[in-house]
Short mmCIF file of C-alpha atoms and ligand atoms in Angstrom, two decimals:
data_model
loop_
_atom_site.label_atom_id
_atom_site.label_comp_id
_atom_site.label_asym_id
_atom_site.label_seq_id
_atom_site.Cartn_x
_atom_site.Cartn_y
_atom_site.Cartn_z
CA UNK A 1 0.12 0.38 0.24
CA UNK A 2 1.48 3.40 -1.08
CA UNK A 3 -0.76 6.68 0.04
CA UNK A 4 0.21 10.26 -0.61
CA UNK A 5 -1.04 13.23 1.69
CA UNK A 6 -1.73 16.64 0.49
CA UNK A 7 -2.30 19.92 2.06
CA UNK A 8 -4.45 22.74 -0.01
CA UNK A 9 -5.59 25.86 0.56
CA UNK A 10 -4.71 28.29 3.74
CA UNK A 11 -2.10 26.35 5.87
CA UNK A 12 -3.90 25.85 9.74
CA UNK A 13 -2.19 25.22 12.99
CA UNK A 14 -2.53 21.35 13.61
CA UNK A 15 -1.99 20.19 9.86
CA UNK A 16 1.88 18.92 10.59
CA UNK A 17 0.23 16.78 13.66
CA UNK A 18 -2.32 15.35 11.14
CA UNK A 19 0.47 14.56 8.99
CA UNK A 20 2.57 13.20 11.84
CA UNK A 21 -0.39 10.82 12.61
CA UNK A 22 -1.15 9.82 9.26
CA UNK A 23 2.55 9.02 8.96
CA UNK A 24 3.36 6.91 11.52
CA UNK A 25 -0.09 5.24 11.61
CA UNK A 26 0.52 4.06 8.07
CA UNK A 27 4.25 3.43 8.39
CA UNK A 28 3.09 0.77 11.26
CA UNK A 29 1.27 -0.88 8.78
CA UNK A 30 3.87 -1.43 6.43
CA UNK A 31 2.49 1.06 4.45
CA UNK A 32 4.45 3.64 2.07
CA UNK A 33 3.91 7.18 2.11
CA UNK A 34 4.73 10.26 0.29
CA UNK A 35 3.40 13.71 0.31
CA UNK A 36 2.81 16.14 -2.36
CA UNK A 37 4.77 19.37 -2.11
CA UNK A 38 3.48 22.61 -2.06
CA UNK A 39 -0.14 21.80 -3.04
CA UNK A 40 -1.09 19.67 -6.03
CA UNK A 41 1.02 22.31 -7.87
CA UNK A 42 4.13 20.25 -7.40
CA UNK A 43 2.39 17.58 -9.26
CA UNK A 44 3.65 18.72 -12.84
CA UNK A 45 7.28 19.38 -11.39
CA UNK A 46 9.81 16.90 -11.98
CA UNK A 47 9.73 15.93 -7.98
CA UNK A 48 6.08 16.28 -6.91
CA UNK A 49 6.68 13.99 -3.63
CA UNK A 50 9.25 13.44 -0.32
CA UNK A 51 9.29 10.39 1.34
CA UNK A 52 7.31 11.03 4.60
CA UNK A 53 9.68 8.69 7.50
CA UNK A 54 9.41 8.58 10.98
CA UNK A 55 12.44 11.34 11.10
CA UNK A 56 10.63 13.40 8.69
CA UNK A 57 7.66 13.82 11.60
CA UNK A 58 9.77 13.67 14.58
CA UNK A 59 8.99 16.83 16.76
CA UNK A 60 6.33 18.58 14.27
CA UNK A 61 3.20 18.14 16.59
CA UNK A 62 3.76 21.17 17.98
CA UNK A 63 4.71 23.36 14.62
CA UNK A 64 2.57 25.79 13.15
CA UNK A 65 2.33 25.71 9.23
CA UNK A 66 2.62 22.37 7.09
CA UNK A 67 6.33 20.86 6.41
CA UNK A 68 4.66 19.70 2.75
CA UNK A 69 3.83 23.15 1.89
CA UNK A 70 0.52 24.23 0.35
CA UNK A 71 -0.42 26.76 -2.46
CA UNK A 72 -3.97 28.52 -2.58
CA UNK A 73 -3.66 28.28 -6.67
CA UNK A 74 -3.31 24.56 -7.35
CA UNK A 75 -6.19 23.23 -8.04
CA UNK A 76 -6.25 20.92 -10.94
CA UNK A 77 -9.01 21.34 -13.08
CA UNK A 78 -8.20 25.31 -12.52
CA UNK A 79 -4.52 26.17 -13.41
CA UNK A 80 -3.65 29.31 -14.23
CA UNK A 81 -1.45 29.85 -17.69
CA UNK A 82 -0.31 32.67 -19.23
CA UNK A 83 -1.81 32.95 -22.84
CA UNK A 84 0.40 34.52 -25.58
CA UNK A 85 -0.76 38.24 -25.20
CA UNK A 86 0.79 38.27 -21.65
CA UNK A 87 -2.92 37.89 -20.14
CA UNK A 88 -3.90 34.96 -17.98
CA UNK A 89 -6.21 32.23 -18.10
CA UNK A 90 -7.12 29.04 -16.26
CA UNK A 91 -6.57 25.22 -17.66
CA UNK A 92 -7.99 21.83 -16.71
CA UNK A 93 -5.31 19.45 -15.58
CA UNK A 94 -6.34 16.93 -14.37
CA UNK A 95 -5.81 14.18 -16.24
CA UNK A 96 -2.27 14.81 -16.42
CA UNK A 97 -2.32 15.37 -12.23
CA UNK A 98 -4.41 11.78 -12.38
CA UNK A 99 -1.59 10.23 -14.23
CA UNK A 100 1.29 11.26 -11.76
CA UNK A 101 -0.96 9.51 -8.71
CA UNK A 102 -1.07 6.05 -11.13
CA UNK A 103 2.52 6.73 -12.49
CA UNK A 104 3.84 6.64 -8.53
CA UNK A 105 1.56 3.71 -7.99
CA UNK A 106 -0.21 5.85 -5.50
CA UNK A 107 -3.43 3.98 -4.02
CA UNK A 108 -5.48 6.43 -2.05
CA UNK A 109 -4.88 10.15 -1.32
CA UNK A 110 -5.35 11.77 2.40
CA UNK A 111 -6.26 15.11 1.44
CA UNK A 112 -6.27 17.92 4.18
CA UNK A 113 -7.94 20.71 3.04
CA UNK A 114 -11.05 23.13 3.11
CA UNK A 115 -14.20 23.64 1.40
CA UNK A 116 -12.07 24.16 -2.03
CA UNK A 117 -9.92 21.07 -1.28
CA UNK A 118 -13.00 19.11 -0.94
CA UNK A 119 -14.49 20.31 -3.90
CA UNK A 120 -11.16 19.57 -5.85
CA UNK A 121 -11.41 16.18 -3.60
CA UNK A 122 -14.79 14.93 -4.73
CA UNK A 123 -14.06 16.13 -9.06
CA UNK A 124 -10.79 13.72 -8.72
CA UNK A 125 -13.29 11.30 -7.01
CA UNK A 126 -15.15 11.09 -10.14
CA UNK A 127 -12.06 10.58 -12.06
CA UNK A 128 -11.51 7.57 -10.08
CA UNK A 129 -8.78 8.73 -7.23
CA UNK A 130 -9.23 6.96 -4.31
CA UNK A 131 -9.25 9.80 -1.00
CA UNK A 132 -10.04 10.18 2.10
CA UNK A 133 -10.40 13.59 3.59
CA UNK A 134 -9.39 15.19 6.81
CA UNK A 135 -11.20 19.04 7.37
CA UNK A 136 -8.37 21.84 8.07
CA UNK A 137 -9.74 25.08 8.01
CA UNK A 138 -9.07 28.05 10.80
CA UNK A 139 -12.64 29.13 9.42
CA UNK A 140 -14.75 26.33 10.68
CA UNK A 141 -16.65 26.75 7.95
CA UNK A 142 -16.83 23.06 6.11
CA UNK A 143 -20.11 21.73 6.19
CA UNK A 144 -21.16 18.33 8.15
CA UNK A 145 -18.53 19.01 11.18
CA UNK A 146 -18.72 20.23 14.30
CA UNK A 147 -15.21 21.72 13.93
CA UNK A 148 -12.55 21.94 11.58
CA UNK A 149 -8.45 21.78 12.62
CA UNK A 150 -6.83 25.24 13.20
CA UNK A 151 -10.14 26.66 14.21
CA UNK A 152 -9.58 26.75 17.61
CA UNK A 153 -5.96 28.20 17.43
CA UNK A 154 -7.15 30.95 15.39
CA UNK A 155 -9.47 31.27 18.10
CA UNK A 156 -7.02 31.57 20.86
CA UNK A 157 -5.19 33.63 18.94
CA UNK A 158 -7.77 36.29 17.70
CA UNK A 159 -8.86 36.22 21.78
CA UNK A 160 -5.58 36.88 23.08
CA UNK A 161 -4.99 39.87 20.50
CA UNK A 162 -8.58 41.39 21.27
CA UNK A 163 -7.74 41.16 24.94
CA UNK A 164 -4.37 43.70 24.09
CA UNK A 165 -6.72 46.00 22.52
CA UNK A 166 -9.14 46.37 25.11
CA UNK A 167 -7.06 47.71 27.63
CA UNK A 168 -4.70 50.77 25.21
CA UNK A 169 -8.85 50.91 23.79
CA UNK A 170 -9.53 51.55 26.93
CA UNK A 171 -6.31 53.89 27.90
CA UNK A 172 -7.46 56.04 25.32
CA UNK A 173 -11.07 56.18 25.28
CA UNK A 174 -11.29 54.93 21.77
CA UNK A 175 -13.25 52.75 19.68
CA UNK A 176 -11.07 49.84 18.25
CA UNK A 177 -12.44 47.46 15.43
CA UNK A 178 -10.88 44.12 14.72
CA UNK A 179 -10.69 42.63 12.02
CA UNK A 180 -10.84 38.83 11.66
CA UNK A 181 -10.61 36.09 9.08
CA UNK A 182 -12.85 33.45 8.45
CA UNK A 183 -14.30 34.04 4.66
CA UNK A 184 -18.16 33.84 4.20
CA UNK A 185 -18.73 32.90 7.98
CA UNK A 186 -18.65 34.65 11.20
CA UNK A 187 -17.06 31.80 13.44
CA UNK A 188 -14.11 33.15 14.27
CA UNK A 189 -15.19 36.79 14.95
CA UNK A 190 -18.23 35.24 17.04
CA UNK A 191 -16.10 32.74 19.11
CA UNK A 192 -13.01 35.52 19.77
CA UNK A 193 -15.23 38.53 20.14
CA UNK A 194 -17.45 36.51 22.79
CA UNK A 195 -14.33 35.03 24.74
CA UNK A 196 -12.65 38.54 24.79
CA UNK A 197 -16.18 40.18 25.76
CA UNK A 198 -15.98 42.36 22.64
CA UNK A 199 -19.10 45.10 22.57
CA UNK A 200 -19.92 45.07 19.37
CA UNK A 201 -19.53 41.51 16.62
CA UNK A 202 -20.16 41.75 12.61
CA UNK A 203 -20.09 38.59 10.92
CA UNK A 204 -21.33 37.87 7.11
CA UNK A 205 -24.93 36.21 8.64
CA UNK A 206 -26.27 39.22 10.19
CA UNK A 207 -26.05 42.03 8.34
CA UNK A 208 -24.93 45.18 10.55
CA UNK A 209 -26.15 49.40 10.26
CA UNK A 210 -24.47 51.86 11.72
CA UNK A 211 -27.49 53.64 13.30
CA UNK A 212 -27.60 50.09 16.00
CA UNK A 213 -23.82 50.09 16.52
CA UNK A 214 -23.54 53.81 17.11
CA UNK A 215 -26.48 53.43 19.70
CA UNK A 216 -24.67 50.92 21.67
CA UNK A 217 -21.51 53.26 21.82
CA UNK A 218 -23.80 55.74 23.21
CA UNK A 219 -25.41 53.50 25.76
CA UNK A 220 -21.78 52.81 26.46
CA UNK A 221 -20.80 56.33 26.99
CA UNK A 222 -23.44 57.37 29.20
CA UNK A 223 -22.48 53.93 31.25
CA UNK A 224 -19.28 55.36 32.24
CA UNK A 225 -17.46 53.44 29.11
CA UNK A 226 -16.17 55.30 27.17
CA UNK A 227 -14.10 52.69 24.87
CA UNK A 228 -15.94 50.03 22.66
CA UNK A 229 -14.27 47.09 21.00
CA UNK A 230 -15.82 45.93 17.31
CA UNK A 231 -14.92 42.69 15.87
CA UNK A 232 -16.01 42.28 12.64
CA UNK A 233 -15.34 39.12 10.06
CA UNK A 234 -13.60 40.16 7.27
CA UNK A 235 -16.94 39.01 5.15
CA UNK A 236 -19.36 41.21 7.18
CA UNK A 237 -21.56 42.68 5.49
CA UNK A 238 -22.79 46.22 5.78
CA UNK A 239 -27.17 46.19 4.97
CA UNK A 240 -27.45 47.45 1.33
CA UNK A 241 -24.01 47.33 0.52
CA UNK A 242 -21.29 44.91 -1.07
CA UNK A 243 -19.37 42.78 0.96
CA UNK A 244 -15.67 44.63 0.85
CA UNK A 245 -13.08 42.40 -2.00
CA UNK A 246 -9.38 43.84 -1.30
CA UNK A 247 -8.87 41.81 -4.87
CA UNK A 248 -8.63 38.63 -6.81
CA UNK A 249 -5.86 36.92 -8.68
CA UNK A 250 -6.08 34.51 -11.23
CA UNK A 251 -6.87 31.19 -9.89
CA UNK A 252 -7.51 32.29 -6.60
CA UNK A 253 -10.11 32.55 -4.16
CA UNK A 254 -11.01 36.44 -4.16
CA UNK A 255 -9.52 38.52 -1.16
CA UNK A 256 -11.63 39.77 1.49
CA UNK A 257 -10.78 42.39 3.45
CA UNK A 258 -11.61 46.19 4.73
CA UNK A 259 -14.39 46.77 6.61
CA UNK A 260 -12.51 47.59 9.64
CA UNK A 261 -11.07 50.97 8.56
CA UNK A 262 -14.32 51.92 6.86
CA UNK A 263 -16.29 51.16 9.95
CA UNK A 264 -13.66 53.08 12.09
CA UNK A 265 -14.11 56.19 9.90
CA UNK A 266 -17.97 55.79 10.06
CA UNK A 267 -18.33 55.70 13.15
CA UNK A 268 -15.78 58.47 14.23
CA UNK A 269 -17.57 60.61 12.25
CA UNK A 270 -20.91 59.81 13.95
CA UNK A 271 -19.82 59.53 17.57
CA UNK A 272 -17.06 62.11 17.34
CA UNK A 273 -14.73 59.64 19.09
CA UNK A 274 -10.79 58.67 18.00
CA UNK A 275 -10.99 55.48 16.59
CA UNK A 276 -8.73 53.25 15.20
CA UNK A 277 -9.03 50.07 13.27
CA UNK A 278 -6.35 46.89 12.87
CA UNK A 279 -6.49 43.69 10.93
CA UNK A 280 -5.24 40.57 12.83
CA UNK A 281 -4.69 38.59 9.01
CA UNK A 282 -2.19 35.60 8.75
CA UNK A 283 -1.39 35.98 12.71
CA UNK A 284 -4.32 34.06 13.10
CA UNK A 285 -3.13 30.68 11.02
CA UNK A 286 0.28 31.17 12.35
CA UNK A 287 2.13 29.56 15.43
CA UNK A 288 1.79 26.92 17.48
CA UNK A 289 -1.28 24.66 17.60
CA UNK A 290 -3.23 24.67 20.88
CA UNK A 291 -3.25 21.14 23.11
CA UNK A 292 -7.27 21.20 21.34
CA UNK A 293 -6.34 21.41 17.92
CA UNK A 294 -2.90 18.69 18.18
CA UNK A 295 -5.46 16.12 19.64
CA UNK A 296 -7.82 16.54 16.81
CA UNK A 297 -5.50 16.97 14.24
CA UNK A 298 -3.88 13.51 15.57
CA UNK A 299 -7.39 12.11 15.88
CA UNK A 300 -8.09 13.20 12.19
CA UNK A 301 -4.63 11.64 10.77
CA UNK A 302 -4.98 8.16 12.65
CA UNK A 303 -8.92 7.75 11.64
CA UNK A 304 -7.83 8.53 8.43
CA UNK A 305 -5.36 5.73 8.10
CA UNK A 306 -8.07 3.54 9.80
CA UNK A 307 -10.39 4.89 6.71
CA UNK A 308 -7.88 3.51 4.20
CA UNK A 309 -7.45 0.43 5.43
CA UNK A 310 -11.12 -0.61 6.18
CA UNK A 311 -11.20 0.28 2.04
CA UNK A 312 -14.01 2.72 3.24
CA UNK A 313 -12.98 5.62 0.57
CA UNK A 314 -14.16 8.92 -0.45
CA UNK A 315 -15.02 10.03 2.63
CA UNK A 316 -14.16 12.77 5.09
CA UNK A 317 -13.28 12.49 8.66
CA UNK A 318 -15.23 14.96 10.98
CA UNK A 319 -15.92 15.43 14.43
CA UNK A 320 -19.81 15.07 14.84
CA UNK A 321 -21.12 15.01 18.04
CA UNK A 322 -17.90 14.70 20.12
CA UNK A 323 -17.17 11.54 18.05
CA UNK A 324 -14.60 10.63 15.07
CA UNK A 325 -17.14 9.82 12.16
CA UNK A 326 -16.56 9.53 8.19
CA UNK A 327 -19.45 11.31 6.01
CA UNK A 328 -19.54 11.04 2.23
CA UNK A 329 -16.87 14.10 0.73
CA UNK A 330 -19.74 14.19 -2.25
CA UNK A 331 -22.21 15.21 0.60
CA UNK A 332 -19.72 18.30 1.49
CA UNK A 333 -18.65 19.47 -1.86
CA UNK A 334 -20.02 23.25 -2.79
CA UNK A 335 -21.14 23.49 0.77
CA UNK A 336 -20.11 25.88 3.76
CA UNK A 337 -21.32 26.07 6.95
CA UNK A 338 -22.54 29.35 8.23
CA UNK A 339 -23.27 30.38 11.66
CA UNK A 340 -26.91 29.55 12.20
CA UNK A 341 -28.94 32.31 13.58
CA UNK A 342 -30.78 30.42 16.04
CA UNK A 343 -27.67 28.66 17.52
CA UNK A 344 -26.70 29.33 21.13
CA UNK A 345 -23.75 30.70 20.69
CA UNK A 346 -25.14 33.96 18.82
CA UNK A 347 -27.69 33.71 21.29
CA UNK A 348 -25.55 33.77 23.89
CA UNK A 349 -23.95 37.00 22.55
CA UNK A 350 -27.32 38.62 22.25
CA UNK A 351 -28.42 37.84 25.77
CA UNK A 352 -25.45 39.22 27.20
CA UNK A 353 -26.13 42.21 25.21
CA UNK A 354 -23.22 42.20 22.87
CA UNK A 355 -24.24 44.12 19.88
CA UNK A 356 -24.63 42.03 16.17
CA UNK A 357 -25.19 45.57 14.34
CA UNK A 358 -28.93 44.68 13.55
O1 LIG B 1 -9.39 29.95 4.47
C1 LIG B 1 -8.45 30.39 5.53
C2 LIG B 1 -8.16 32.15 5.49
O2 LIG B 1 -7.08 32.47 6.20
C3 LIG B 1 -9.61 32.81 5.11
O3 LIG B 1 -9.46 33.25 6.47
C4 LIG B 1 -8.64 34.10 4.48
O4 LIG B 1 -10.17 35.17 3.77
C5 LIG B 1 -8.10 33.55 3.28
O5 LIG B 1 -7.68 31.94 3.64
C6 LIG B 1 -6.66 34.37 3.43
O6 LIG B 1 -5.82 33.25 2.26
P1 LIG B 1 -4.54 34.06 1.80
O7 LIG B 1 -3.53 33.29 2.13
O8 LIG B 1 -4.70 33.49 0.28
O9 LIG B 1 -4.30 35.27 1.99
#
């Protein structure tokens, strides 16, 4: 048995722990394990794989990032290429990718990725590859699972940052707007905002309006709270307006962000208070995984090998109802998991008086 491991899309704390567990569990069965370098893009190079050995994965559980490297532009079905006139376009090179797997005698692939990677995995499965997926993204937006690898660490990082911003905001009596990642879902904003006692949390699932936020700031002023902490998800939307998009590169998903500055300026104009904004950005993806992320990543990695051994292919290993389970990758492709409007966490925010901008 020979398996390959791929990490695709944005990195997340815990990837290395999952790689280590999958590698060690497979090697103990006498299988051969290789890692795909830098996402699927390396499949089109002379040296797509690196052998994964006990030495290669030693001591990596506590390391952030991915020892394999990753890429946001490595979709075999949409590979960017430059045309003769200098402009860029996309081409389907999936058949070449499949051939590389066959030529190297790969029996199964473990795909660690987010919603984009699961969509790719689903299409590769339709072309005959055998794949077991592991849900990875700090955004926690993969459909069909309670929690994804990397989310807990990102929330911890964001919470600590908001804690620090709170003391300076209070000293200067400022409005502090903190933009966090999460793409079209508000999981990071909601969980870190709640944990760090933010006053306002703006998530894509609940459109915001400035009158509501200003009312909250004025109420706080009356109570002698002369500072306000606002956590905004990068994908949050003002009622009646478009989402903030920073840019789009061919072959990559659109880059979100920019709401922080707009909100800070507008609130300053409306309230006369000083405001500052900050984007936490890729800090949320970096650093040592939390113990929770290490543990679920190790469990996901080992569970993927059990699924392959049982020939239960084309499944995503998930944490569902506090148990490791397997669900078809086809169920997950093309869907994302948003924060439920009737969920307990959102309701908790409302119950304790956090403004959601609506
Ligand atoms: O999906 C993870 C994520 O960090 C998102 O929260 C964010 O929108 C995106 O990736 C940023 O990607 P990049 O690394 O391409 O800037």
